mmCIF file of C-alpha atoms in Angstrom:
data_model
loop_
_atom_site.group_PDB
_atom_site.id
_atom_site.type_symbol
_atom_site.label_atom_id
_atom_site.label_comp_id
_atom_site.label_asym_id
_atom_site.label_seq_id
_atom_site.Cartn_x
_atom_site.Cartn_y
_atom_site.Cartn_z
ATOM 1 C CA MET A 17 -14.013 -12.408 13.584
ATOM 2 C CA HIS A 18 -10.350 -13.074 12.839
ATOM 3 C CA VAL A 19 -9.516 -12.139 9.307
ATOM 4 C CA GLN A 20 -8.124 -15.596 8.313
ATOM 5 C CA GLU A 21 -11.098 -17.421 10.040
ATOM 6 C CA TRP A 22 -13.416 -15.363 7.943
ATOM 7 C CA LEU A 23 -11.427 -16.077 4.801
ATOM 8 C CA GLU A 24 -11.769 -19.777 5.400
ATOM 9 C CA THR A 25 -15.649 -19.403 5.161
ATOM 10 C CA VAL A 26 -15.578 -18.222 1.547
ATOM 11 C CA PRO A 27 -14.785 -20.121 -1.553
ATOM 12 C CA PRO A 28 -11.335 -19.649 -3.194
ATOM 13 C CA LEU A 29 -12.593 -17.746 -6.163
ATOM 14 C CA ALA A 30 -13.991 -15.089 -3.649
ATOM 15 C CA VAL A 31 -10.736 -15.081 -2.065
ATOM 16 C CA TYR A 32 -8.825 -14.294 -5.240
ATOM 17 C CA LEU A 33 -11.375 -11.549 -6.136
ATOM 18 C CA LEU A 34 -11.474 -9.953 -2.609
ATOM 19 C CA VAL A 35 -7.537 -9.805 -2.676
ATOM 20 C CA GLY A 36 -7.491 -8.254 -6.172
ATOM 21 C CA LEU A 37 -10.327 -5.800 -5.167
ATOM 22 C CA VAL A 38 -9.141 -4.626 -1.734
ATOM 23 C CA ILE A 39 -5.521 -3.960 -3.088
ATOM 24 C CA GLY A 40 -6.703 -2.384 -6.144
ATOM 25 C CA LEU A 41 -9.047 0.091 -4.194
ATOM 26 C CA GLU A 42 -6.073 0.793 -1.864
ATOM 27 C CA SER A 43 -3.627 1.383 -4.669
ATOM 28 C CA LEU A 44 -6.303 3.599 -6.303
ATOM 29 C CA GLY A 45 -6.244 5.981 -3.292
ATOM 30 C CA ILE A 46 -8.932 4.477 -0.850
ATOM 31 C CA PRO A 47 -7.624 3.596 2.617
ATOM 32 C CA LEU A 48 -8.126 -0.166 2.991
ATOM 33 C CA PRO A 49 -6.036 -2.845 4.727
ATOM 34 C CA GLY A 50 -4.717 -4.428 1.679
ATOM 35 C CA GLU A 51 -1.576 -5.818 3.125
ATOM 36 C CA ILE A 52 -3.492 -7.624 5.914
ATOM 37 C CA ILE A 53 -5.764 -9.103 3.520
ATOM 38 C CA LEU A 54 -2.962 -10.359 1.263
ATOM 39 C CA VAL A 55 -0.943 -11.783 4.382
ATOM 40 C CA SER A 56 -3.978 -13.597 5.654
ATOM 41 C CA SER A 57 -4.801 -15.088 2.199
ATOM 42 C CA ALA A 58 -1.240 -16.174 1.708
ATOM 43 C CA LEU A 59 -1.210 -17.845 5.154
ATOM 44 C CA LEU A 60 -4.509 -19.520 4.308
ATOM 45 C CA ALA A 61 -3.056 -20.763 1.034
ATOM 46 C CA SER A 62 -0.268 -22.496 2.743
ATOM 47 C CA GLN A 63 -2.644 -24.371 5.043
ATOM 48 C CA HIS A 64 -5.396 -25.273 2.701
ATOM 49 C CA GLY A 65 -4.691 -26.685 -0.828
ATOM 50 C CA GLU A 66 -7.820 -25.220 -2.429
ATOM 51 C CA ILE A 67 -6.420 -21.707 -2.723
ATOM 52 C CA ASP A 68 -3.460 -21.677 -5.278
ATOM 53 C CA PRO A 69 -0.734 -19.332 -4.151
ATOM 54 C CA VAL A 70 0.225 -18.622 -7.954
ATOM 55 C CA ILE A 71 -3.314 -17.479 -8.856
ATOM 56 C CA LEU A 72 -3.512 -15.620 -5.403
ATOM 57 C CA GLY A 73 -0.255 -13.714 -6.164
ATOM 58 C CA ALA A 74 -1.559 -12.982 -9.906
ATOM 59 C CA CYS A 75 -4.682 -11.478 -8.470
ATOM 60 C CA ALA A 76 -2.809 -9.181 -5.957
ATOM 61 C CA THR A 77 -0.349 -8.185 -8.466
ATOM 62 C CA ALA A 78 -3.086 -7.341 -11.173
ATOM 63 C CA GLY A 79 -5.094 -5.418 -8.543
ATOM 64 C CA ALA A 80 -1.981 -3.442 -7.484
ATOM 65 C CA ILE A 81 -1.015 -2.503 -11.133
ATOM 66 C CA ILE A 82 -4.619 -1.725 -12.070
ATOM 67 C CA GLY A 83 -5.518 0.128 -9.051
ATOM 68 C CA ASP A 84 -2.403 2.389 -9.312
ATOM 69 C CA SER A 85 -3.081 3.054 -12.874
ATOM 70 C CA ILE A 86 -6.626 4.064 -12.388
ATOM 71 C CA GLY A 87 -5.352 6.249 -9.632
ATOM 72 C CA TYR A 88 -2.791 7.924 -11.798
ATOM 73 C CA ALA A 89 -5.543 8.795 -14.457
ATOM 74 C CA ILE A 90 -7.847 10.222 -11.798
ATOM 75 C CA GLY A 91 -4.977 12.255 -10.208
ATOM 76 C CA ARG A 92 -3.935 13.631 -13.710
ATOM 77 C CA LYS A 93 -7.392 14.632 -14.386
ATOM 78 C CA GLY A 94 -8.432 15.810 -10.996
ATOM 79 C CA GLY A 95 -5.114 17.779 -10.218
ATOM 80 C CA ARG A 96 -4.803 19.666 -6.929
ATOM 81 C CA PRO A 97 -8.596 19.943 -6.223
ATOM 82 C CA LEU A 98 -8.742 16.265 -5.989
ATOM 83 C CA LEU A 99 -6.129 16.151 -3.215
ATOM 84 C CA ALA A 100 -8.045 18.869 -1.368
ATOM 85 C CA TRP A 101 -11.223 16.769 -1.786
ATOM 86 C CA LEU A 102 -9.572 13.741 -0.570
ATOM 87 C CA GLY A 103 -8.161 15.669 2.453
ATOM 88 C CA GLY A 104 -11.757 16.470 3.311
ATOM 89 C CA LYS A 105 -13.085 12.970 3.117
ATOM 90 C CA PHE A 106 -9.966 11.135 4.523
ATOM 91 C CA PRO A 107 -8.183 13.872 6.782
ATOM 92 C CA ARG A 108 -6.082 11.321 8.601
ATOM 93 C CA HIS A 109 -4.658 10.060 5.486
ATOM 94 C CA PHE A 110 -4.557 13.060 2.995
ATOM 95 C CA SER A 111 -3.680 15.678 5.469
ATOM 96 C CA GLU A 112 -1.618 18.610 4.142
ATOM 97 C CA GLY A 113 1.429 17.351 6.050
ATOM 98 C CA HIS A 114 0.962 13.774 4.723
ATOM 99 C CA ILE A 115 0.650 15.256 1.054
ATOM 100 C CA ALA A 116 3.582 17.554 1.513
ATOM 101 C CA THR A 117 5.802 14.639 2.765
ATOM 102 C CA ALA A 118 4.663 12.338 -0.025
ATOM 103 C CA GLU A 119 5.373 15.279 -2.680
ATOM 104 C CA ARG A 120 8.916 15.751 -1.385
ATOM 105 C CA SER A 121 9.487 11.906 -1.785
ATOM 106 C CA PHE A 122 8.295 12.312 -5.452
ATOM 107 C CA GLN A 123 10.368 15.367 -6.052
ATOM 108 C CA LYS A 124 13.615 13.667 -4.560
ATOM 109 C CA TRP A 125 13.148 10.169 -5.956
ATOM 110 C CA GLY A 126 10.883 10.583 -8.939
ATOM 111 C CA MET A 127 9.718 7.327 -10.505
ATOM 112 C CA TRP A 128 11.321 5.304 -7.760
ATOM 113 C CA ALA A 129 9.046 6.884 -5.234
ATOM 114 C CA VAL A 130 6.286 4.842 -6.950
ATOM 115 C CA PHE A 131 8.392 1.686 -6.733
ATOM 116 C CA PHE A 132 9.414 2.066 -3.084
ATOM 117 C CA GLY A 133 6.175 3.497 -2.161
ATOM 118 C CA ARG A 134 4.545 0.292 -2.694
ATOM 119 C CA PHE A 135 6.117 -1.051 0.343
ATOM 120 C CA VAL A 136 5.023 1.625 2.567
ATOM 121 C CA ALA A 137 1.426 1.576 3.733
ATOM 122 C CA LEU A 138 0.696 5.297 3.458
ATOM 123 C CA LEU A 139 2.654 5.932 0.362
ATOM 124 C CA ARG A 140 0.865 2.978 -1.294
ATOM 125 C CA ILE A 141 -2.313 4.913 -1.121
ATOM 126 C CA PHE A 142 -0.709 8.172 -2.440
ATOM 127 C CA ALA A 143 1.533 6.831 -5.137
ATOM 128 C CA GLY A 144 -1.047 6.582 -8.003
ATOM 129 C CA PRO A 145 -3.098 9.716 -7.698
ATOM 130 C CA LEU A 146 -0.287 11.916 -6.553
ATOM 131 C CA ALA A 147 1.960 10.709 -9.755
ATOM 132 C CA GLY A 148 -0.927 11.786 -11.837
ATOM 133 C CA VAL A 149 -1.466 15.165 -10.054
ATOM 134 C CA LEU A 150 2.415 15.907 -10.640
ATOM 135 C CA HIS A 151 2.074 14.736 -14.182
ATOM 136 C CA MET A 152 4.856 12.147 -14.039
ATOM 137 C CA PRO A 153 5.435 10.822 -17.380
ATOM 138 C CA TYR A 154 3.253 7.710 -17.851
ATOM 139 C CA TRP A 155 5.974 5.448 -19.094
ATOM 140 C CA LYS A 156 8.031 6.183 -15.944
ATOM 141 C CA PHE A 157 5.003 5.717 -13.777
ATOM 142 C CA LEU A 158 4.105 2.385 -15.463
ATOM 143 C CA THR A 159 7.503 0.871 -15.215
ATOM 144 C CA ALA A 160 7.794 1.664 -11.501
ATOM 145 C CA ASN A 161 4.150 0.546 -10.901
ATOM 146 C CA VAL A 162 4.477 -2.800 -12.724
ATOM 147 C CA LEU A 163 7.898 -3.546 -11.149
ATOM 148 C CA GLY A 164 6.702 -2.421 -7.646
ATOM 149 C CA GLY A 165 3.425 -4.326 -7.940
ATOM 150 C CA ILE A 166 5.071 -7.629 -8.959
ATOM 151 C CA LEU A 167 7.826 -7.465 -6.286
ATOM 152 C CA TRP A 168 5.324 -6.321 -3.420
ATOM 153 C CA ALA A 169 2.301 -8.402 -4.318
ATOM 154 C CA GLY A 170 4.026 -11.503 -5.806
ATOM 155 C CA GLY A 171 6.962 -11.389 -3.429
ATOM 156 C CA THR A 172 4.765 -10.979 -0.215
ATOM 157 C CA THR A 173 2.599 -13.825 -1.468
ATOM 158 C CA ALA A 174 5.404 -16.107 -2.030
ATOM 159 C CA VAL A 175 7.351 -15.485 1.204
ATOM 160 C CA ILE A 176 4.353 -15.750 3.403
ATOM 161 C CA TYR A 177 3.351 -18.908 1.537
ATOM 162 C CA TYR A 178 6.605 -20.635 1.816
ATOM 163 C CA VAL A 179 7.019 -19.673 5.507
ATOM 164 C CA GLY A 180 3.675 -21.225 6.137
ATOM 165 C CA VAL A 181 4.561 -24.467 4.311
ATOM 166 C CA VAL A 182 7.785 -24.861 6.028
ATOM 167 C CA ALA A 183 6.174 -24.050 9.553
ATOM 168 C CA GLU A 184 2.684 -25.223 8.870
ATOM 169 C CA SER A 185 2.022 -26.813 12.266
ATOM 170 C CA TRP A 186 3.434 -23.866 14.044
ATOM 171 C CA LEU A 187 1.486 -21.294 12.075
ATOM 172 C CA LYS A 188 -1.669 -23.303 12.724
ATOM 173 C CA ARG A 189 -1.574 -22.357 16.419
ATOM 174 C CA PHE A 190 0.108 -18.919 15.853
ATOM 175 C CA SER A 191 -0.958 -17.648 12.439
ATOM 176 C CA TRP A 192 -2.160 -14.466 14.094
ATOM 177 C CA LEU A 193 1.663 -13.508 14.441
ATOM 178 C CA GLY A 194 1.816 -12.929 10.777
ATOM 179 C CA LEU A 195 -0.948 -10.556 11.061
ATOM 180 C CA VAL A 196 0.370 -8.811 14.021
ATOM 181 C CA ALA A 197 3.745 -8.393 12.346
ATOM 182 C CA ALA A 198 2.082 -7.012 9.116
ATOM 183 C CA VAL A 199 0.208 -4.489 11.406
ATOM 184 C CA LEU A 200 3.277 -3.375 13.314
ATOM 185 C CA ILE A 201 5.060 -2.895 9.953
ATOM 186 C CA GLY A 202 2.155 -0.907 8.778
ATOM 187 C CA LEU A 203 1.875 1.130 11.919
ATOM 188 C CA THR A 204 5.624 1.894 12.149
ATOM 189 C CA SER A 205 5.556 3.271 8.571
ATOM 190 C CA PHE A 206 2.421 5.314 9.401
ATOM 191 C CA LEU A 207 3.990 6.821 12.432
ATOM 192 C CA ILE A 208 7.326 7.656 10.664
ATOM 193 C CA LEU A 209 5.480 9.420 7.786
ATOM 194 C CA LYS A 210 3.156 11.168 10.387
ATOM 195 C CA ARG A 211 6.302 12.431 12.212
ATOM 196 C CA LYS A 212 7.628 13.649 8.914
ATOM 197 C CA ALA A 213 4.348 15.192 7.903
ATOM 198 C CA LYS A 214 4.336 17.201 11.203
ATOM 199 C CA GLN A 215 7.787 18.525 10.555
ATOM 200 C CA ALA A 216 6.837 19.644 6.943
ATOM 201 C CA PRO A 217 5.099 22.774 7.752
ATOM 202 C CA ALA A 218 8.035 23.852 10.157
ATOM 203 C CA ALA A 219 10.541 23.121 7.255
ATOM 204 C CA ARG A 220 8.528 25.145 4.765
ATOM 205 C CA ALA A 221 8.029 28.095 7.315
ATOM 206 C CA GLU A 222 11.826 28.371 8.137
ATOM 207 C CA PRO A 223 12.897 29.633 4.694
ATOM 208 C CA GLU A 224 10.090 32.290 4.887
ATOM 209 C CA LEU A 225 11.128 33.545 8.303
ATOM 210 C CA VAL A 226 14.741 33.814 6.833
ATOM 211 C CA SER A 227 13.466 35.677 3.921
ATOM 212 C CA ALA A 228 11.546 37.893 6.275
ATOM 213 C CA GLY A 229 14.536 38.644 8.384
ATOM 214 C CA GLU A 230 16.546 39.737 5.445
#
């Protein structure tokens, strides 16, 4: 069943809770389609007055911030063994190459990797746990987490909602385009990160070869 059609069958309270829960679990480190659920719910809110976009955006933001914070706490306590365990459970998302790519982003950008990672599907899963594993100071993590959560969750809800209001008649016929766009954006981000992840082992091996040659 179409995601938006399914959401139409549940009461508004369930939609708010579902959005907050899915985004929270995704931010915590569990691969779930948080962005698709958020876009679908925002489109639904633009077409049905029963769903309040302000409450929807607040639930999405709360889920993002709380989920990331829990992920940080788990990562700080679990350390590297946690990443190895996640790699065994979710090899497509937590492979050594993906972890290496995310770790380089954290080393280069620091707290801003948490902020900008909110807008990239794969990094959105990594941000909280990896920040904890790397022992990023909590105040830095929390600042980037709150700002990124508000801008991504609240901003996405607002943009999709107002686009839906302005073009309601058009979106009623072609609302699936919003989902297709979200999926394409997420897929593009995933492919870019996957390519970088494949290049990571080669980048690490090159200095070792140079050292061996010397």
